[in-house]
Every structure is written in C-alpha cells, then in structure tokens.
mmCIF file with all atom_site columns, C-alpha atoms in Angstrom:
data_model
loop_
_atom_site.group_PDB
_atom_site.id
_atom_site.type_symbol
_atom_site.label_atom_id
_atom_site.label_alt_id
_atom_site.label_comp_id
_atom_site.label_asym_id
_atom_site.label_entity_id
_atom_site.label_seq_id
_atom_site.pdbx_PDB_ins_code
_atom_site.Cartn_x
_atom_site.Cartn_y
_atom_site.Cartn_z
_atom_site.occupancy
_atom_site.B_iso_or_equiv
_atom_site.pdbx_formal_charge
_atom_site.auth_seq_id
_atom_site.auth_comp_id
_atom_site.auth_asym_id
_atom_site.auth_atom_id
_atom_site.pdbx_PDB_model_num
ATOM 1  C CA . UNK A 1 1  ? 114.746 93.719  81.629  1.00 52.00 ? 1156 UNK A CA 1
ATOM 2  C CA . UNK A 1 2  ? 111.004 95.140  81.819  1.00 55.00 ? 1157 UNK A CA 1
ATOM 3  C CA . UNK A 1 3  ? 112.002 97.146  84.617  1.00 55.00 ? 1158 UNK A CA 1
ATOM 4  C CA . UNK A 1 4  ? 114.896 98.901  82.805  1.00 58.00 ? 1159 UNK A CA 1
ATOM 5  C CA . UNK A 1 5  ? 112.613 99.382  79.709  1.00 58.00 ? 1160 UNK A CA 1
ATOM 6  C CA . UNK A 1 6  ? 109.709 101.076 82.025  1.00 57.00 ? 1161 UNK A CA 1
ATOM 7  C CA . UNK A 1 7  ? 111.985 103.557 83.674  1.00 57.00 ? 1162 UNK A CA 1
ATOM 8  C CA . UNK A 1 8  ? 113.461 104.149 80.312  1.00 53.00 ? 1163 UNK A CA 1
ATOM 9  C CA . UNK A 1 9  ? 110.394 105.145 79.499  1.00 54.00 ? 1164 UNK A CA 1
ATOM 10 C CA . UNK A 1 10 ? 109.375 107.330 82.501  1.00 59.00 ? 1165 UNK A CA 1
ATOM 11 C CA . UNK A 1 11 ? 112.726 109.497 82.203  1.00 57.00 ? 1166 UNK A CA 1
ATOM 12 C CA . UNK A 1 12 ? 111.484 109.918 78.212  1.00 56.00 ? 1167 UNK A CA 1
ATOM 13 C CA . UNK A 1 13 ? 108.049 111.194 79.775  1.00 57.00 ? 1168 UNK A CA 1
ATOM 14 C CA . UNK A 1 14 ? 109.055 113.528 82.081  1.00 62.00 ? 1169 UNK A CA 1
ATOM 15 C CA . UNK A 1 15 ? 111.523 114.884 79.879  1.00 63.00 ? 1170 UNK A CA 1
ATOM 16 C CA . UNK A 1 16 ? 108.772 115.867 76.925  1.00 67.00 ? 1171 UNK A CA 1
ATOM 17 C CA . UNK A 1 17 ? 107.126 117.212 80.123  1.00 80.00 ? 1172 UNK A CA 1
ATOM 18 C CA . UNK A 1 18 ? 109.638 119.999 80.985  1.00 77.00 ? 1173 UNK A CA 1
ATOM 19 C CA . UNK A 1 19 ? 109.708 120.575 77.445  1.00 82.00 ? 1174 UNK A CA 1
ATOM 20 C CA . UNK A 1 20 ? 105.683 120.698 76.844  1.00 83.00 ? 1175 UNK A CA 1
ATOM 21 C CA . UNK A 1 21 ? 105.594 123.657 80.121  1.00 83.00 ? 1176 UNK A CA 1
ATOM 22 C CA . UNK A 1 22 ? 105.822 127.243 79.108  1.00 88.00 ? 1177 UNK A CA 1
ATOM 23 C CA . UNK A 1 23 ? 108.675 129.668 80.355  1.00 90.00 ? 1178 UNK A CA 1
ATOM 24 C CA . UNK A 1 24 ? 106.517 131.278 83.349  1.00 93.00 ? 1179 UNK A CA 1
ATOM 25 C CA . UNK A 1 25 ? 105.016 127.334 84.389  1.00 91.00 ? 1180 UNK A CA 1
ATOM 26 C CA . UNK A 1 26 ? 108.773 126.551 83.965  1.00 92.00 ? 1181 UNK A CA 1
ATOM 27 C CA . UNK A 1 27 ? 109.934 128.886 86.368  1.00 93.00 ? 1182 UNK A CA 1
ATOM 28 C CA . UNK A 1 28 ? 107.018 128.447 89.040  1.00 94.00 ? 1183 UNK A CA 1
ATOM 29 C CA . UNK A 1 29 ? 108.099 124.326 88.503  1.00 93.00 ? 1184 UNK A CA 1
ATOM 30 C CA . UNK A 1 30 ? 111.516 125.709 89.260  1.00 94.00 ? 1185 UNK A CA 1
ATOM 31 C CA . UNK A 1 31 ? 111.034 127.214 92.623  1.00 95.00 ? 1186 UNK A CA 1
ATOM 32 C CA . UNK A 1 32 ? 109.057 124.652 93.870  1.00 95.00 ? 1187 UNK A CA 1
ATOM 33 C CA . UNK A 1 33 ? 111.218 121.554 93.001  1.00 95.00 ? 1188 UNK A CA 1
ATOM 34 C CA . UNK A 1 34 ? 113.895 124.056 94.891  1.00 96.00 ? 1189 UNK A CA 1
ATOM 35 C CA . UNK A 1 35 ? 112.075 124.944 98.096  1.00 96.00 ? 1190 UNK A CA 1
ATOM 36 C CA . UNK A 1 36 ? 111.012 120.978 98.089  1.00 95.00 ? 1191 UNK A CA 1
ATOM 37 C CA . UNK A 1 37 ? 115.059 119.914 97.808  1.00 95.00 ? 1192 UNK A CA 1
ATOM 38 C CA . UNK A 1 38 ? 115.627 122.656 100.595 1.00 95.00 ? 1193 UNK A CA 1
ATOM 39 C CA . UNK A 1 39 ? 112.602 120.733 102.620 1.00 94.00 ? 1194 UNK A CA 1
ATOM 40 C CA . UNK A 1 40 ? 114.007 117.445 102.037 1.00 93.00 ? 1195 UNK A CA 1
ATOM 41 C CA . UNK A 1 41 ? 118.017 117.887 102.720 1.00 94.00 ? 1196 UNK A CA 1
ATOM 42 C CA . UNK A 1 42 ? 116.486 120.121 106.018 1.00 94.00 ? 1197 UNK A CA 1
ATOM 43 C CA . UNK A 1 43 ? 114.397 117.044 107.088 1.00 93.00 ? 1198 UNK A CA 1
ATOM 44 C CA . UNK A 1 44 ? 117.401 114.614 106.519 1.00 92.00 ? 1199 UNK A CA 1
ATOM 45 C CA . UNK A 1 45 ? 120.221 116.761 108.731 1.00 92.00 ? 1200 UNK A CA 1
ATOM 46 C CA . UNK A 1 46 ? 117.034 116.731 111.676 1.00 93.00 ? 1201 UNK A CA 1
ATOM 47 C CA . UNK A 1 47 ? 115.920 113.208 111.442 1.00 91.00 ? 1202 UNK A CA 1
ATOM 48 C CA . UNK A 1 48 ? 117.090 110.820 109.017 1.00 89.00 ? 1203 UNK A CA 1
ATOM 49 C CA . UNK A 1 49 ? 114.906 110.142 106.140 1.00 87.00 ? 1204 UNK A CA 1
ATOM 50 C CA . UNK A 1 50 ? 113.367 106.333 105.122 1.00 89.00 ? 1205 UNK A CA 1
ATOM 51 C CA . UNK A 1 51 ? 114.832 106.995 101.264 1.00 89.00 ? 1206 UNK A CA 1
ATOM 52 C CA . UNK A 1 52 ? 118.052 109.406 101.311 1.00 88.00 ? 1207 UNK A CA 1
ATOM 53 C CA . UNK A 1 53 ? 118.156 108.643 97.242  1.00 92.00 ? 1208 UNK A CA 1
ATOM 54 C CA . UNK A 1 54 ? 115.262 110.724 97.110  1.00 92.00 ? 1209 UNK A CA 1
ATOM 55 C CA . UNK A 1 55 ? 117.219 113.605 97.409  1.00 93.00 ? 1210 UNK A CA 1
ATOM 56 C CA . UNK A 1 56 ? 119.254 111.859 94.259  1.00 94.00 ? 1211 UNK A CA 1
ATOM 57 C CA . UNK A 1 57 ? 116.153 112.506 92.817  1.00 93.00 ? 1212 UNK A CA 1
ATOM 58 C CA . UNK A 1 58 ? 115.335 115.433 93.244  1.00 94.00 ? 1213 UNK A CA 1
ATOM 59 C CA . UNK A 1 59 ? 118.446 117.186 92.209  1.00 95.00 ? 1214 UNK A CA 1
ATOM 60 C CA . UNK A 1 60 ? 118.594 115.435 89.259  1.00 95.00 ? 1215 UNK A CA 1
ATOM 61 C CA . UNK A 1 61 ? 114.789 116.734 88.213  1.00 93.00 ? 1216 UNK A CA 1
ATOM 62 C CA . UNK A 1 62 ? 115.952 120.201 89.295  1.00 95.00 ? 1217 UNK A CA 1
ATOM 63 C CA . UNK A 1 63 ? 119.025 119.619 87.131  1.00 95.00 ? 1218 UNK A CA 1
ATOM 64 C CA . UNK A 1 64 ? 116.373 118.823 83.988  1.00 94.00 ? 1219 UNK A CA 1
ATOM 65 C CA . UNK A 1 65 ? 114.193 122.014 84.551  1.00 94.00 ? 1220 UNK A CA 1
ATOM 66 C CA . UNK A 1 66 ? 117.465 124.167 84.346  1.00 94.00 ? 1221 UNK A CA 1
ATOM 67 C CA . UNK A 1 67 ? 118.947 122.427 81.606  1.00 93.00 ? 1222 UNK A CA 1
ATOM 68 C CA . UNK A 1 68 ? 115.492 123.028 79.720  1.00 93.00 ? 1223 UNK A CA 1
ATOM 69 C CA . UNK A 1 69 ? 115.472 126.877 81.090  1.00 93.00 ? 1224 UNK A CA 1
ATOM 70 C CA . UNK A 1 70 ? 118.437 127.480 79.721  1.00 94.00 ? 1225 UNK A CA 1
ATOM 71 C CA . UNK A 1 71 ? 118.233 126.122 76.382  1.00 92.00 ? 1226 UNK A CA 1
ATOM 72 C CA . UNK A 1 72 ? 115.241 128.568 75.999  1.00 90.00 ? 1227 UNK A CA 1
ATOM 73 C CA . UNK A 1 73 ? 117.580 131.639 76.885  1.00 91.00 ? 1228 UNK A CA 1
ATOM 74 C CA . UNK A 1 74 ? 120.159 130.236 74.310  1.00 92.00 ? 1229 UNK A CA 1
ATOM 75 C CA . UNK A 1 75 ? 117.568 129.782 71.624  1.00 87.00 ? 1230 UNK A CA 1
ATOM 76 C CA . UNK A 1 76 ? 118.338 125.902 71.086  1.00 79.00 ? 1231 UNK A CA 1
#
C-alpha cells in the first residue's frame, strides 16, 4: 500500500510542476518531451527497448503538458 501512496504522490508533484512552469518554459518542455517520444518509439522499431512502458510514459507526460497548455489558452 506504501507503494501506491508514493506514486500517488509523485503524479501530484509533477502535476504542480507543469503548472508552476511559465507559458514559454512550457512550450520549450513541450518540444523536448516530443522530440524525446520521437527518439524513443524510433529506437524501439530499430532495436527493441529493455522497458517498452516507457513510451506509456512518456505520452502520458506529453499528454499533461498539453492539457496544462491548453487550459492557459482557454483561460481556466
């Protein structure tokens, strides 16, 4: 149950983090978390990787950054 609580609490973290960036940092974080997915799936079609739920991940951080970028272009 400790582990469930600790990642619990590591989602919460990088969550405020997003939110804590402003809109150029957000952006920058952006592009890089995209050019790193590209580097990752690229890797994994060439030679398969040790942890393919990395790319999991990944696209679920990515997924977080837009969610945050585009609450700031709605105003919420």
């Amino acid at each position: 149950m400790g582990l469930k609580i600790n990642k619990m609490a590591k989602a919460t973290q990088a969550k405020d983090d997003y939110r804590s960036l402003d809109n150029e940092a957000l952006n920058e974080k952006i592009s890089d978390e995209e050019m790193r997915l590209k580097k990752t799936k690229f890797s994994h079609a060439v030679n398969p990787i040790e942890n393919p739920l990395s790319i999991k991940t990944q696209r679920r951080a990515l997924a977080r950054l837009k969610t945050e970028q585009r609450k700031r272009t709605l105003g919420l």
